[in-house]
């Protein structure tokens, strides 16, 4: 029987196992040297002053928002096209998410809609663009709007490790960037984990405190924190993965370019568009198909052993946890481009080790469906 084409894949090798074993044998499991090493190396690879390892991408977003000073009653601009974890930290700090539509080409936050929504806002505090699917939002335009209105920028870079646009690396423009190391991401830590990056000393210092119960070096709890630490076992695995991620990104770009070459002849399928002067790192390869065909199309691929996904099934602003939240009730906008995408989106298998024959199988199945 032919094997399925898996949607994603996690890499582990002898070096990773050895490094993890060393940590286990050392019994230095938290606040040890592996975390410091991983943070230093991640900061250097991004070209920023500080990297703060935390327990998840969600924690990285939450701590970024708190560290830049977002408070209850503030408004934070978020795209509707994102995983819910972009929005939950905003609500958790008591702020109101203001949903912004996407650019229909790149699927990232539309600066024109952002500008209009900022102009209408009563308490604007921060912009939270998402570098979705591995492609950076237009940070140049977004940081200009932020500067004009004195807003912070926290970039959700959870899907875009080392993507680039206009000479910037994901997460490094603005006040802070947040990364996830959830196992399906472009790099992992062998479990849950995240990283906050920043050039701002004060942001790094506040985040370090909040991740460890708000405690300073003298044992004083100056601010309220919880436990958002990244343990040493995960940090060691992350540090090994970091050595590979740029190569894996290049392999993802190769896979994407093969899909795009082949599928551009299949008229009903819309393939992804890359912004000029950018490197899309293809955490996901999302195509659009006609809405009334989508489920039949996915079933057809499934019957041929090909896994697909939907990222996501519901736009962030349409979830009950947002709609029923007292901070937003009754104020939800329509986001035409986001909602259009969500009627059509299908994610194809994507990972750096996808073989030529697996790519062929996916493309042949798609061609056969639309024949
Ligand atoms: C866009 C986006 N934001 C935030 C997160 C949250 O990351 P984590 O699952 O590590 O908390 C994820 C990952 O799932 C994500 O894809």
XYZ file of C-alpha atoms and ligand atoms in Angstrom:
387
model
C 0.000 0.000 0.000
C 1.326 3.477 -0.886
C 2.114 5.593 2.125
C 0.160 8.757 2.811
C 1.692 12.125 2.021
C 1.842 13.612 5.506
C 0.839 17.199 6.069
C 3.926 17.965 8.121
C 6.979 16.312 9.647
C 9.247 16.723 12.713
C 13.027 16.332 12.487
C 15.083 14.522 15.105
C 18.652 13.228 14.772
C 21.403 11.751 16.949
C 22.801 15.178 17.883
C 19.418 16.303 19.169
C 18.937 13.104 21.170
C 22.470 13.384 22.571
C 22.009 17.015 23.564
C 18.669 16.230 25.242
C 20.202 13.253 27.048
C 23.034 15.443 28.341
C 20.499 17.814 29.868
C 18.561 14.971 31.463
C 21.748 13.571 32.955
C 22.866 17.017 34.171
C 19.625 17.429 36.193
C 19.757 21.205 35.426
C 16.229 21.322 34.099
C 15.158 24.935 34.554
C 16.982 28.285 34.564
C 20.145 26.488 33.466
C 22.855 27.194 30.886
C 21.022 25.699 27.893
C 18.392 28.423 27.993
C 21.019 31.148 27.993
C 22.864 29.552 25.069
C 19.681 29.162 23.029
C 18.644 32.751 23.753
C 22.044 34.122 22.740
C 22.129 32.130 19.525
C 18.541 32.956 18.585
C 19.142 36.683 19.193
C 22.281 36.578 17.073
C 20.563 34.768 14.211
C 17.780 37.387 14.245
C 20.248 40.263 14.640
C 18.571 41.636 17.784
C 19.847 42.583 21.220
C 17.645 40.312 23.318
C 15.847 36.978 23.073
C 13.742 35.739 25.976
C 12.773 32.058 25.951
C 9.237 31.356 27.132
C 6.833 28.446 27.406
C 4.916 28.995 24.135
C 4.271 31.391 21.278
C 1.104 32.466 23.058
C 3.183 33.382 26.127
C 5.609 35.301 23.891
C 2.715 37.404 22.546
C 1.192 37.924 25.992
C 4.488 38.973 27.571
C 5.282 41.248 24.617
C 1.959 43.040 25.018
C 2.453 43.451 28.753
C 6.079 44.519 28.368
C 5.214 47.283 25.864
C 2.583 48.508 28.316
C -0.729 47.370 26.815
C -3.406 47.564 29.503
C -7.097 46.969 30.086
C -9.191 49.293 27.935
C -6.519 49.707 25.246
C -7.190 48.805 21.627
C -4.871 46.418 19.771
C -5.090 46.015 15.989
C -5.030 42.386 14.837
C -5.768 40.716 11.499
C -8.847 38.502 11.196
C -6.723 35.983 9.320
C -4.789 34.308 12.097
C -4.737 31.501 14.596
C -6.801 32.326 17.668
C -3.639 32.546 19.822
C -2.941 36.002 18.364
C -6.168 37.291 19.856
C -6.434 35.482 23.196
C -3.456 37.340 24.771
C -5.070 40.671 23.791
C -8.280 39.692 25.557
C -6.319 38.226 28.476
C -4.716 41.580 29.284
C -8.169 43.184 29.163
C -7.553 45.013 25.884
C -9.943 45.124 22.931
C -8.902 43.526 19.638
C -9.754 45.701 16.638
C -9.911 43.432 13.612
C -8.227 44.473 10.376
C -8.767 42.965 6.929
C -6.038 41.387 4.799
C -4.344 42.269 1.582
C -5.927 39.808 -0.908
C -2.553 38.994 -2.502
C -0.356 38.264 0.536
C -3.140 37.423 3.055
C -1.368 39.633 5.630
C -2.683 42.742 7.434
C -3.851 45.414 4.960
C -2.116 48.714 5.852
C -4.923 50.784 4.267
C -7.603 49.133 6.420
C -5.281 49.450 9.431
C -4.856 53.181 8.820
C -8.639 53.657 8.627
C -9.250 51.666 11.820
C -6.519 53.478 13.748
C -8.091 56.798 12.722
C -11.444 55.649 14.169
C -10.047 54.230 17.421
C -10.668 55.778 20.839
C -7.761 54.181 22.747
C -5.268 52.815 20.217
C -2.191 51.300 21.876
C -0.537 48.630 19.736
C -0.502 46.918 16.351
C -0.129 43.140 16.274
C 0.558 42.127 12.660
C 0.873 38.425 11.907
C 3.449 37.036 9.499
C 0.975 34.427 8.393
C 1.818 31.162 6.601
C 5.518 32.192 6.613
C 5.120 35.513 4.786
C 5.815 38.823 6.475
C 3.195 41.533 6.649
C 4.152 44.939 5.221
C 6.093 46.031 8.315
C 7.447 49.116 6.604
C 3.935 50.525 6.115
C 2.774 49.241 9.492
C 5.647 50.752 11.487
C 5.106 54.069 9.677
C 1.468 54.075 10.817
C 2.619 53.107 14.326
C 5.135 55.981 14.418
C 2.570 58.473 13.152
C 0.128 57.522 15.919
C 2.582 56.668 18.694
C 1.611 52.986 18.827
C 3.679 49.937 19.791
C 4.256 47.120 17.315
C 4.404 43.494 18.433
C 4.872 41.122 15.494
C 3.344 37.662 15.736
C 6.126 35.775 13.963
C 5.013 32.354 15.201
C 4.778 31.036 11.626
C 7.688 32.929 10.097
C 11.086 32.104 11.608
C 13.677 34.010 9.541
C 11.293 35.180 6.843
C 12.371 38.535 5.404
C 10.785 41.560 3.804
C 12.351 44.855 2.727
C 15.586 43.927 4.504
C 13.916 43.131 7.853
C 13.872 39.721 9.513
C 10.501 38.635 10.930
C 9.999 39.767 14.506
C 12.752 42.378 14.494
C 10.824 45.471 13.326
C 8.861 47.335 15.959
C 9.031 46.796 19.714
C 8.963 43.013 20.029
C 8.496 39.842 18.021
C 6.973 36.563 19.186
C 7.905 33.085 17.942
C 6.357 29.658 18.524
C 8.237 26.370 18.596
C 5.146 24.176 18.520
C 6.264 20.934 16.795
C 4.680 21.693 13.399
C 6.482 25.055 13.113
C 9.541 25.684 10.883
C 11.649 24.785 13.929
C 10.668 23.238 17.245
C 12.046 22.600 20.711
C 10.681 19.068 20.924
C 7.517 20.236 22.671
C 5.899 23.564 23.450
C 8.065 26.663 23.581
C 8.354 30.240 22.401
C 10.733 33.186 22.110
C 10.295 36.933 22.474
C 12.855 39.059 20.608
C 13.473 42.768 21.037
C 16.078 45.493 20.799
C 14.515 47.219 23.804
C 16.302 46.532 27.078
C 13.234 47.528 29.132
C 10.959 45.163 27.188
C 13.386 42.250 27.624
C 13.778 42.963 31.330
C 10.040 43.170 31.970
C 9.404 39.991 29.971
C 12.108 38.128 31.929
C 10.414 39.148 35.163
C 6.890 38.268 34.089
C 7.941 34.823 32.848
C 9.290 34.067 36.352
C 6.511 35.203 38.710
C 7.400 38.884 38.332
C 10.512 38.301 40.422
C 13.604 40.518 40.156
C 17.205 39.451 40.908
C 16.711 40.358 44.587
C 13.714 38.093 44.968
C 11.241 40.988 45.013
C 7.969 40.501 43.131
C 7.587 43.982 41.720
C 5.062 43.069 39.118
C 2.567 40.288 38.669
C 3.883 37.335 36.717
C 3.260 33.623 36.378
C 5.440 30.759 35.236
C 6.091 31.141 31.499
C 9.614 29.677 31.555
C 11.226 27.628 28.782
C 12.991 24.645 30.349
C 16.530 23.586 29.537
C 15.620 20.343 27.819
C 13.509 22.234 25.286
C 16.119 24.979 24.976
C 18.818 22.428 24.105
C 16.625 20.831 21.422
C 15.760 24.302 20.114
C 19.407 25.263 19.931
C 20.125 22.193 17.762
C 17.100 22.892 15.558
C 18.292 26.479 15.119
C 21.364 25.169 13.300
C 19.102 23.660 10.618
C 16.202 26.035 10.264
C 17.606 28.267 7.513
C 18.379 25.186 5.388
C 14.923 23.804 6.048
C 13.405 27.145 5.056
C 15.290 26.978 1.747
C 13.925 23.455 1.197
C 10.385 24.690 1.926
C 10.858 27.453 -0.674
C 11.905 24.759 -3.194
C 8.809 22.680 -2.465
C 6.622 25.781 -2.794
C 8.155 26.759 -6.102
C 7.536 23.256 -7.500
C 3.891 23.382 -6.383
C 3.461 26.874 -7.832
C 5.061 26.002 -11.192
C 2.903 22.977 -11.604
C -0.376 24.318 -10.225
C -0.334 27.632 -12.065
C -1.774 25.705 -15.052
C -4.737 24.460 -13.011
C -7.074 27.410 -13.505
C -9.465 26.945 -10.556
C -6.553 26.866 -8.086
C -5.074 30.138 -6.800
C -1.485 29.652 -5.625
C 0.238 31.907 -3.047
C 1.721 35.272 -4.028
C 5.049 36.470 -2.658
C 5.490 40.167 -1.866
C 8.369 41.881 -3.718
C 11.717 41.978 -1.860
C 10.662 39.226 0.479
C 11.515 35.680 1.481
C 8.397 33.671 2.272
C 9.391 30.691 4.440
C 6.254 28.660 3.703
C 5.245 27.430 7.099
C 2.074 26.632 5.171
C 1.283 26.397 1.476
C -2.272 27.673 1.215
C -4.193 27.592 -2.066
C -7.674 28.816 -2.844
C -10.230 26.633 -4.613
C -13.856 27.429 -5.539
C -15.938 27.385 -2.313
C -18.510 24.882 -3.545
C -15.735 22.463 -4.533
C -13.615 22.675 -1.416
C -14.852 19.747 0.656
C -15.149 17.418 -2.357
C -11.634 18.476 -3.383
C -10.238 17.695 0.077
C -12.060 14.321 0.159
C -10.640 13.480 -3.290
C -7.093 14.150 -2.056
C -7.734 12.269 1.175
C -8.894 9.190 -0.772
C -5.585 9.330 -2.630
C -3.611 9.373 0.613
C -2.919 13.104 0.722
C -3.401 15.035 3.928
C -4.678 18.604 3.696
C -5.669 21.212 6.279
C -7.562 24.471 6.640
C -5.783 27.402 8.216
C -8.115 28.226 9.547
C -11.721 27.036 9.565
C -13.061 30.232 11.119
C -11.576 33.752 10.990
C -10.407 34.971 14.390
C -13.144 37.616 14.737
C -15.944 35.081 14.283
C -15.182 32.808 17.258
C -17.672 32.856 20.151
C -14.867 33.589 22.648
C -14.390 36.909 20.847
C -17.980 37.627 19.882
C -19.272 37.001 23.406
C -16.465 38.875 25.127
C -17.592 42.000 27.001
C -14.649 43.972 25.555
C -15.855 43.512 21.975
C -19.532 42.582 22.085
C -21.581 44.202 19.361
C -18.659 45.855 17.620
C -17.420 43.220 15.221
C -16.670 44.307 11.681
C -17.082 42.483 8.408
C -13.716 41.697 6.826
C -14.559 40.947 3.185
C -11.129 39.762 2.003
C -10.537 37.615 5.076
C -13.980 36.047 4.835
C -13.547 35.401 1.116
C -10.274 33.558 1.784
C -11.892 31.448 4.506
C -14.476 30.139 2.057
C -11.740 28.910 -0.264
C -8.565 28.054 1.710
C -6.921 24.634 1.583
C -3.422 23.948 2.941
C -1.373 21.369 1.034
C 1.301 19.124 2.603
C 4.362 21.246 3.392
C 7.626 20.383 5.102
C 11.312 20.451 4.096
C 11.616 16.719 3.475
C 8.712 16.377 1.036
C 10.086 14.275 -1.830
C 9.827 14.894 -5.564
C 7.470 11.923 -5.876
C 5.269 13.142 -3.019
C 5.032 16.590 -4.652
C 4.138 14.812 -7.914
C 1.419 12.796 -6.230
C -0.142 15.935 -4.749
C -0.038 17.812 -8.067
C -1.315 14.843 -10.077
C -4.252 14.426 -7.708
C -5.103 18.133 -7.992
C -4.856 18.011 -11.797
C -7.034 14.888 -11.858
C -9.695 16.522 -9.677
C -10.041 19.548 -11.949
C -9.747 17.626 -15.247
C -0.038 32.794 14.132
C 0.159 32.104 15.450
N 0.138 32.829 16.569
C 0.338 32.269 17.769
C 0.570 30.912 17.912
C 0.698 30.331 19.280
O 1.855 29.586 19.472
P 1.880 28.403 20.558
O 1.037 27.292 20.030
O 3.322 28.056 20.662
O 1.343 28.971 21.821
C 0.629 30.114 16.762
C 0.936 28.683 16.823
O 0.191 27.803 16.969
C 0.399 30.718 15.500
O 0.389 29.997 14.371
